[in-house]
GROMACS .gro file of C-alpha atoms in nm:
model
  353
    1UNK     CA    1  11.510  10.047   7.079
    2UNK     CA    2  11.133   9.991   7.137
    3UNK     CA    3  10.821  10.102   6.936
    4UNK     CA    4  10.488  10.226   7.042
    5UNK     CA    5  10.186  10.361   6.823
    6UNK     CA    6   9.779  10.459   6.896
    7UNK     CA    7   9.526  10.604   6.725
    8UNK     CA    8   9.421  10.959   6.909
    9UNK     CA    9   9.192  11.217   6.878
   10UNK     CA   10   9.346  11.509   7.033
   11UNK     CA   11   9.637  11.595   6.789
   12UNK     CA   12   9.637  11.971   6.894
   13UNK     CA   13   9.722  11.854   7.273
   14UNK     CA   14   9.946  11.587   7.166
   15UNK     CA   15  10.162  11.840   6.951
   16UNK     CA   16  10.134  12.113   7.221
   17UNK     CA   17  10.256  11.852   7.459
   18UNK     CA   18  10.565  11.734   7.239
   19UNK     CA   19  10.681  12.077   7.167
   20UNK     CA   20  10.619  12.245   7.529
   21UNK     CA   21  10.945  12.411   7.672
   22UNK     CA   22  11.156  12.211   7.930
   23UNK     CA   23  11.101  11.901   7.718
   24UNK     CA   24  11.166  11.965   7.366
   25UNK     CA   25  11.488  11.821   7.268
   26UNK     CA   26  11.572  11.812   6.874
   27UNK     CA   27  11.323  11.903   6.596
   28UNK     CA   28  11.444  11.627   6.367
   29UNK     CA   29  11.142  11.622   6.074
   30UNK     CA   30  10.859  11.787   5.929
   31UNK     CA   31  10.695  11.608   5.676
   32UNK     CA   32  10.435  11.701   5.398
   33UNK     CA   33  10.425  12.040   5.621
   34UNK     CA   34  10.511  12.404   5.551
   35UNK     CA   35  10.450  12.460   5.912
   36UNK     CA   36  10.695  12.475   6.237
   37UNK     CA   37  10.493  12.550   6.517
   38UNK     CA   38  10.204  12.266   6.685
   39UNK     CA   39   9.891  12.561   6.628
   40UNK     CA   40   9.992  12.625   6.297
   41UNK     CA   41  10.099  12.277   6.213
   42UNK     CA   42   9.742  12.129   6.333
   43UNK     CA   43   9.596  12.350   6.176
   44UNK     CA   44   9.760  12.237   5.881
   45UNK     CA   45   9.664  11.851   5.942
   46UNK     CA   46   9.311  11.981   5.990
   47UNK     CA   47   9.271  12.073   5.662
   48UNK     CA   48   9.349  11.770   5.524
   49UNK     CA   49   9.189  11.511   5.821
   50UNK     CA   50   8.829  11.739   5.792
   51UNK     CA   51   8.765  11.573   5.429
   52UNK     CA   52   8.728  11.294   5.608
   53UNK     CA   53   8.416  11.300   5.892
   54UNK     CA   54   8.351  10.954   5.984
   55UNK     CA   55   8.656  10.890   6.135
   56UNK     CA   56   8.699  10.970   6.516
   57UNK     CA   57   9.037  10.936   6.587
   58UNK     CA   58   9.231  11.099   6.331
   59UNK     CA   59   9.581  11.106   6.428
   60UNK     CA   60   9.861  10.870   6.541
   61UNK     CA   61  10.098  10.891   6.871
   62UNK     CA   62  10.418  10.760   6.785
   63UNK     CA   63  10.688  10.665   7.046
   64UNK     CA   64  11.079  10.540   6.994
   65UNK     CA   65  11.246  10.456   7.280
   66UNK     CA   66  11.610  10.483   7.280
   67UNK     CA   67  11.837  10.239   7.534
   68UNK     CA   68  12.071  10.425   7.749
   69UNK     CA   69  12.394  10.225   7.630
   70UNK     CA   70  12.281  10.333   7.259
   71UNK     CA   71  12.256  10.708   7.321
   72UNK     CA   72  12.614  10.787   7.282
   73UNK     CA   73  12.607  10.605   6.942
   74UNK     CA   74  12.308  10.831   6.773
   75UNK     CA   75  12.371  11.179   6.683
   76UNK     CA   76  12.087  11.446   6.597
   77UNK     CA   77  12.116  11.330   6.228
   78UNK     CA   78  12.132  10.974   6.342
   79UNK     CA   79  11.780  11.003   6.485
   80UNK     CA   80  11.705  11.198   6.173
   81UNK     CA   81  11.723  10.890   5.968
   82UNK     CA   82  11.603  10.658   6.230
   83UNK     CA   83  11.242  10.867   6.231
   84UNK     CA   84  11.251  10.870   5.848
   85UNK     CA   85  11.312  10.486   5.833
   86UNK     CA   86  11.045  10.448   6.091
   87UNK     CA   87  10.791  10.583   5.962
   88UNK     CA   88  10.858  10.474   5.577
   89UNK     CA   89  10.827  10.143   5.730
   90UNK     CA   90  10.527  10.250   5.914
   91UNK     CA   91  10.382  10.338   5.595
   92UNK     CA   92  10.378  10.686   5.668
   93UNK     CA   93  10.511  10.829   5.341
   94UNK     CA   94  10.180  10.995   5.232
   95UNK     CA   95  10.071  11.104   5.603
   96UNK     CA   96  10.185  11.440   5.703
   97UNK     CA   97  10.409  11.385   6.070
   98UNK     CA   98  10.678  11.586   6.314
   99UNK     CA   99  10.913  11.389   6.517
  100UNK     CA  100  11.116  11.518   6.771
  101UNK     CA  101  11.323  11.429   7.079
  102UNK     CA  102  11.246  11.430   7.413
  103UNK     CA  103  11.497  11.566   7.702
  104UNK     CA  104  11.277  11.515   7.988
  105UNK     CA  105  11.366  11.196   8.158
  106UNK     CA  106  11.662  10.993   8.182
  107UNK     CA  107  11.658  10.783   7.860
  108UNK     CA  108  11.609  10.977   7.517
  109UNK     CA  109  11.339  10.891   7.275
  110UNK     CA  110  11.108  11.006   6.985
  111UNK     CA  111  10.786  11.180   6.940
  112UNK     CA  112  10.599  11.123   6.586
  113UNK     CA  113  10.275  11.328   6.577
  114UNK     CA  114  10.127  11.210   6.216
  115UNK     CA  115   9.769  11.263   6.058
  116UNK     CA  116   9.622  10.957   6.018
  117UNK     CA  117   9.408  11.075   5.716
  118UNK     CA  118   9.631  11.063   5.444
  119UNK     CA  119   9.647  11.305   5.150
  120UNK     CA  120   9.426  11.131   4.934
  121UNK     CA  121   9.183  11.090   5.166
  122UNK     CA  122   9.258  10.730   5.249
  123UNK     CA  123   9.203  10.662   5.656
  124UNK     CA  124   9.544  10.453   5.807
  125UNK     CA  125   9.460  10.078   5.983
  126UNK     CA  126   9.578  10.111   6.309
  127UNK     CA  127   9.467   9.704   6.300
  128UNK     CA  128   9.757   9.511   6.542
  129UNK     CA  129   9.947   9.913   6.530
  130UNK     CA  130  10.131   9.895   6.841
  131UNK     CA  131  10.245   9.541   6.736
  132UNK     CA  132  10.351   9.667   6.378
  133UNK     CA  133  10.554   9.960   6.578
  134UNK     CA  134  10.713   9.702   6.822
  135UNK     CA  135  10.846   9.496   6.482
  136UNK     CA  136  10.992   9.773   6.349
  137UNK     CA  137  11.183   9.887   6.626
  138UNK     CA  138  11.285   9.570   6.666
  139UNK     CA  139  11.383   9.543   6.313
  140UNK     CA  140  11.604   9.869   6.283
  141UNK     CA  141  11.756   9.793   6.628
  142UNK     CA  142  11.896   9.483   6.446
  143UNK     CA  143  12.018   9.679   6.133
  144UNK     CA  144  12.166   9.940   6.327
  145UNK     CA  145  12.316   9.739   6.604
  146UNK     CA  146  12.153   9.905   6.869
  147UNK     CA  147  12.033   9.661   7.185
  148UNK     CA  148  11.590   9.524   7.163
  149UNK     CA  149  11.366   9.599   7.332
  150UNK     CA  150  11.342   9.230   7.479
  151UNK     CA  151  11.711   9.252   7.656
  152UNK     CA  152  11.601   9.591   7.788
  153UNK     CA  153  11.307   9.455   7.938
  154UNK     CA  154  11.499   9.160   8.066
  155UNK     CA  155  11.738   9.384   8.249
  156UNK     CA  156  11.493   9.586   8.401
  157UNK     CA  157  11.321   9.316   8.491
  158UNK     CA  158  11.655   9.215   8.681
  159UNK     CA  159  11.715   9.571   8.841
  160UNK     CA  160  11.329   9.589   8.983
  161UNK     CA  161  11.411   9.221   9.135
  162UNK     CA  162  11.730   9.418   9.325
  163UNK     CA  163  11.534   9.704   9.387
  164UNK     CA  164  11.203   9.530   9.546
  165UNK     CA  165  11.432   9.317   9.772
  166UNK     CA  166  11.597   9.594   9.864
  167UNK     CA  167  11.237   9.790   9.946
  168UNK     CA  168  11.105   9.466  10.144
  169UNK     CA  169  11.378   9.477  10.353
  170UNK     CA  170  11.337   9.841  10.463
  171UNK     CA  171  10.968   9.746  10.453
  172UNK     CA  172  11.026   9.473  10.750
  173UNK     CA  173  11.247   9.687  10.951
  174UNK     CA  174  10.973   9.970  10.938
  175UNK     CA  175  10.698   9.744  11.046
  176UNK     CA  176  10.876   9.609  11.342
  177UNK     CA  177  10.960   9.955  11.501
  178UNK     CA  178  10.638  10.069  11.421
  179UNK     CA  179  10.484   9.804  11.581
  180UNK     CA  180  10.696   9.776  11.876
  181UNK     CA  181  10.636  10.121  11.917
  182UNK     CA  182  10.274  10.104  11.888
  183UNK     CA  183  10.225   9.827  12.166
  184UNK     CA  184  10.438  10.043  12.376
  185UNK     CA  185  10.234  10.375  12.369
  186UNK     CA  186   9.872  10.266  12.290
  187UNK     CA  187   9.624  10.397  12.476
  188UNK     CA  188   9.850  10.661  12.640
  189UNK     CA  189   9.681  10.988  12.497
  190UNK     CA  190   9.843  11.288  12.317
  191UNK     CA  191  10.163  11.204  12.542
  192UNK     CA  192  10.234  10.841  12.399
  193UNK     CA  193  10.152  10.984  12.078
  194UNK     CA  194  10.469  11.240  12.082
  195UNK     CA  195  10.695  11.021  12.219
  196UNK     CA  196  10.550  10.776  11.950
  197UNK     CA  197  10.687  10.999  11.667
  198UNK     CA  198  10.960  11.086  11.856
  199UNK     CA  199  11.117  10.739  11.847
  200UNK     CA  200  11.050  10.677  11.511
  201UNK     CA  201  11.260  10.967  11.419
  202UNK     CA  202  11.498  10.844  11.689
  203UNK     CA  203  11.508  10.528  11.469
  204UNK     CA  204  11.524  10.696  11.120
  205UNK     CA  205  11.176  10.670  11.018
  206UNK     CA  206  10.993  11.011  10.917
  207UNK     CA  207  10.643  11.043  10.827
  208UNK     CA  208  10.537  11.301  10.586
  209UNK     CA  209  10.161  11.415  10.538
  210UNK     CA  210  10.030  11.349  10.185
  211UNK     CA  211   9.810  11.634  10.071
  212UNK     CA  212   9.542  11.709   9.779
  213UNK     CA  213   9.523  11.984   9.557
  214UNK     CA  214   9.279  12.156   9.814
  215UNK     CA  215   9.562  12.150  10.083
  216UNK     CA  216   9.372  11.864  10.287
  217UNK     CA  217   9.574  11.597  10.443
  218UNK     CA  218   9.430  11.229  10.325
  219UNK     CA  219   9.723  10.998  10.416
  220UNK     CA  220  10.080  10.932  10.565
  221UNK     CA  221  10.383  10.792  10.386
  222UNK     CA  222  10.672  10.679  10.582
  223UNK     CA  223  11.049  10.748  10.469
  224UNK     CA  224  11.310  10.500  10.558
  225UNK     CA  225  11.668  10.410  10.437
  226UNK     CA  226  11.593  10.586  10.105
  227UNK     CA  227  11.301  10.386  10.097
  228UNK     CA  228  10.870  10.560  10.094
  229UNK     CA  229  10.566  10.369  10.223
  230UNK     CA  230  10.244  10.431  10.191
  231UNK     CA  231  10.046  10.380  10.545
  232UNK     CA  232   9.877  10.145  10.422
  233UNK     CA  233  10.164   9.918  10.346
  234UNK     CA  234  10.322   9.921  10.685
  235UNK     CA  235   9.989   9.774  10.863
  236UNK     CA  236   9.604   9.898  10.898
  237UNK     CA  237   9.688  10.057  11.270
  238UNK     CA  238   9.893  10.341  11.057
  239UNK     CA  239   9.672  10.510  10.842
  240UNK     CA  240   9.575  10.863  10.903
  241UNK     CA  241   9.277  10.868  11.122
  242UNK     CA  242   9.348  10.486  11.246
  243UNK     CA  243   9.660  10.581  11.383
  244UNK     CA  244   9.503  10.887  11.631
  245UNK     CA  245   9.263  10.666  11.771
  246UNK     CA  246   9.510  10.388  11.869
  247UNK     CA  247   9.640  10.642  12.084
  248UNK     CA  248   9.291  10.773  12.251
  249UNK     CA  249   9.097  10.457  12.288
  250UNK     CA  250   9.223  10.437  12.631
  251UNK     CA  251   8.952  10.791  12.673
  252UNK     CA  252   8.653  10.670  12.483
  253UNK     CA  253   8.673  10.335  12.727
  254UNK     CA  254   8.631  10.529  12.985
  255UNK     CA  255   8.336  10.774  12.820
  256UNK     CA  256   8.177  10.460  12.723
  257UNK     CA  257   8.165  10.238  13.037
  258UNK     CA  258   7.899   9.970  13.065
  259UNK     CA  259   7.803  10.026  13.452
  260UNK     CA  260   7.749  10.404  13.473
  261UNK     CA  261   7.728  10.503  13.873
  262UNK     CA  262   7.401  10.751  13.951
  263UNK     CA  263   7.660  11.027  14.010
  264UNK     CA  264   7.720  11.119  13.697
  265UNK     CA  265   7.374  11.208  13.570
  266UNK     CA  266   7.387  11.429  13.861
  267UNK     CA  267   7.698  11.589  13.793
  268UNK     CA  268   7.598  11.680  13.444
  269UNK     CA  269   7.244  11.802  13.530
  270UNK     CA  270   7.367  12.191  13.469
  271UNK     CA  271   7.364  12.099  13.095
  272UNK     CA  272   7.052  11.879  13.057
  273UNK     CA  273   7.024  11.701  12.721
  274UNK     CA  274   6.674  11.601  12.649
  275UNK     CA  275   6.781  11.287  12.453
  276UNK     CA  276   6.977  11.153  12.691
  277UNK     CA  277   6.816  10.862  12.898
  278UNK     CA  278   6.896  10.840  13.308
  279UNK     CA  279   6.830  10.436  13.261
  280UNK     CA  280   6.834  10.249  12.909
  281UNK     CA  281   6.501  10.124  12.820
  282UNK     CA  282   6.596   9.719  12.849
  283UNK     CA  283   6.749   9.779  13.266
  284UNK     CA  284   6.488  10.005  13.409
  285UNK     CA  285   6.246   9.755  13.533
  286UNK     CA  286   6.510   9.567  13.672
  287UNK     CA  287   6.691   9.834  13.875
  288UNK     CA  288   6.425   9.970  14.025
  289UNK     CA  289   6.301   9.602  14.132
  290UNK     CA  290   6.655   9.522  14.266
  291UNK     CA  291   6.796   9.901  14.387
  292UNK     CA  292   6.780   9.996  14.757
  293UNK     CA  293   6.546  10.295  14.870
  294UNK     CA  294   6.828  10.550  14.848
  295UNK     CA  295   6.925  10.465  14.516
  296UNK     CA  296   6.543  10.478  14.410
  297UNK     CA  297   6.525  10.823  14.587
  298UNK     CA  298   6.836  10.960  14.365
  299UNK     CA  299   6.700  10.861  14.087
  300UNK     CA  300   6.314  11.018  14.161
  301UNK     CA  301   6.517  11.317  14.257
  302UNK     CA  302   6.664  11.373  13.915
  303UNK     CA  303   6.358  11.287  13.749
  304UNK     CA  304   6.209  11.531  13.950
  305UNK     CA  305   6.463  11.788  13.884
  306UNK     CA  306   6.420  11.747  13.483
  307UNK     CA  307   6.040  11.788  13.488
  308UNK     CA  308   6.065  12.088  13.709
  309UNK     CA  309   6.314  12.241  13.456
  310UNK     CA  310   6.042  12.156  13.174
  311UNK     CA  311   5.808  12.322  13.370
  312UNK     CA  312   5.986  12.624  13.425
  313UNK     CA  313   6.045  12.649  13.044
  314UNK     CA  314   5.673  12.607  12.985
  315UNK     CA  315   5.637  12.899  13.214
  316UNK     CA  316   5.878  13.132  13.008
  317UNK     CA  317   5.695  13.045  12.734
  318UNK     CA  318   5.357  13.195  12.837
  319UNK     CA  319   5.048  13.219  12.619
  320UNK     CA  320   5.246  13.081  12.393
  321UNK     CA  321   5.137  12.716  12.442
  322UNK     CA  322   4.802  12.668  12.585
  323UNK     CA  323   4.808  12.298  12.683
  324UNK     CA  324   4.448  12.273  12.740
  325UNK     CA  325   4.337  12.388  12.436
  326UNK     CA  326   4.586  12.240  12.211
  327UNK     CA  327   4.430  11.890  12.175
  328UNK     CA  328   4.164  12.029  12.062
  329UNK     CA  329   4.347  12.223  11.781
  330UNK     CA  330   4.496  11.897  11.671
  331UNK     CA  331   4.182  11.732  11.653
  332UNK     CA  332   4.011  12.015  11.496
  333UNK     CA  333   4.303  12.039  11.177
  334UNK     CA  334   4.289  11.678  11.154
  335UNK     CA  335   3.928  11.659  11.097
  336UNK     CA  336   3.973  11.964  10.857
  337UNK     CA  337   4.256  11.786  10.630
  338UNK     CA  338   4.057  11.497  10.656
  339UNK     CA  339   3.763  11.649  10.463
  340UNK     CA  340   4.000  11.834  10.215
  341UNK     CA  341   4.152  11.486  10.107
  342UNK     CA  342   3.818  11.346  10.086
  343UNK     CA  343   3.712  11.617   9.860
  344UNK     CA  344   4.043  11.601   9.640
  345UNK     CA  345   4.016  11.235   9.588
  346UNK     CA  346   3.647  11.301   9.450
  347UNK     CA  347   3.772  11.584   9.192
  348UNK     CA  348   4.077  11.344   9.103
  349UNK     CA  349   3.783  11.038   9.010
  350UNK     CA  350   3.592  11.320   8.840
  351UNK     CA  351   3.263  11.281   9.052
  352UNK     CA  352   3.250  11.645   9.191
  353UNK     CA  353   3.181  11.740   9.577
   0.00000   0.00000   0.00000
């Protein structure tokens, strides 16, 4: 049997949570309480934790595990006398608690819910509490002849030794086929991709999409011999996003080659893209020094095309834009805000215009 114990400050969710349906076991004690239901029965503890306003934390969270082996030994009125003893030993006898049991996982245990303000006022030390609850236990285990906590720790500290052997094992295999797989199809598009997941499941390895709570996929988990992975422990190439690109880096080589040809400015001249530069800035000089006539004539010939095209929109335009005048405006506003901040900065100091 093992003990735990904290100080809390939301009793009414604690004794919602212990009596909510599909995990309320055995009502085994009410204590100092008239009450059987968790609103009625915090409202009860209320009354008496409100003479006290100072403290914060003004109930107590008590848990009793049970070992699995020891189960079959306790009956309902067992436990009955197992949460009295517990909590007289707690010093709990003035407090007002509930303890139940708990049917929700594999191993049975106790929930105490207890005011921590007693009912003369008094305030509980919860100084070394989870130790203090761990003694007990232990203590009443002994008594009882029911197996400690420390040999139930020691045996599942045997079983997660089987069990993480067992999971690094699966774990190797996975990263090998994964990887083999990987080298095999990389850079092959949205064809080497399929046949990517098509071996793994050919091998026994599914991957399943991990979802939030707004339906958006944020990871991968692969499934093997009973055994999940996250992506991230099979390797860094595996991840969500990672993994796509491993798969269409062979295209964005190609988009992003370092010795473009003069063709295919010209081929995409039907879409002209106003940032985009014919010649980066640092190889211009140079290329025109070193290109041959007829390279120098393609590339006046598509400078020419661009600045007829800017020309033509300028036309469109009309008396919209009058580049003439239009210096002239600029000139003329700067002047203008000029002598407004001027003036400003003179009211600001207080001297006037």
């Amino acid at each position: 049997m093992i003990g735990k114990c904290k100080a809390i400050a939301h009793g009414s969710n604690a004794l919602e949570y212990i009596f909510r349906e599909g995990k309320l076991g055995s009502r085994l004690a009410f204590h100092n309480l008239c009450s059987r239901e968790p609103k009625a029965i915090y409202e009860e503890m209320k009354v008496v934790s409100d003479y006290n306003s100072r403290c914060r934390n003004k109930f107590l969270r008590i848990e009793i595990g049970i070992a699995p082996q020891d189960e079959k030994k306790l009956s309902v009125s067992e436990l009955m006398r197992i949460a009295h003893l517990f909590a007289k030993r707690m010093g709990l006898d003035n407090h007002q608690w509930v303890a139940v049991t708990h049917k929700d996982t594999d191993n049975r245990h106790i929930h105490i819910i207890a005011n921590r303000i007693s009912l003369y006022g008094e305030v509980y030390d919860t100084t070394f509490v989870s130790n203090r609850a761990a003694r007990v236990a232990e203590e009443i285990s002994r008594e009882k002849g029911l197996t400690i906590a420390k040999e139930i720790k020691a045996e599942r500290k045997y079983q997660k030794a089987k069990v993480s052997q067992t999971r690094e094992q699966a774990k190797k295999v996975v990263q090998q086929i994964c990887y083999s797989l990987l080298d095999k199809y990389r850079d092959t598009g949205i064809t080497g991709h399929s046949m990517f997941l098509y071996e793994l499941n050919k091998n026994g390895i599914t991957i399943e999409r991990m979802k939030n709570k707004q339906d958006k996929v944020y990871g991968l988990r692969f499934s093997y011999a009973g055994q999940s992975f996250k992506a991230s422990e099979i390797g860094r190439e595996f991840g969500y996003r990672s993994l796509q690109k491993n798969f269409e880096a062979a295209n964005k080589e190609k988009q992003k080659k370092p010795h473009q040809t003069i063709q295919e400015p010209i081929e995409k001249k039907e879409q002209p893209d106003t940032g985009y530069q014919l010649v980066p800035p640092s190889r211009s000089s140079i290329s025109r020094e070193n290109d041959t006539p007829q390279v120098q004539n393609s590339i006046d010939a598509v400078a020419d095309t661009i600045v007829s095209a800017a020309d033509e929109v300028v036309e469109g335009l009309g008396d919209l834009i009058t580049p003439s005048t239009q210096g002239d405006d600029y000139a003329e506003a700067a002047w203008q805000r000029k002598l407004r901040y001027q003036a400003n900065r003179k009211k600001k100091r207080g001297r006037g215009i």
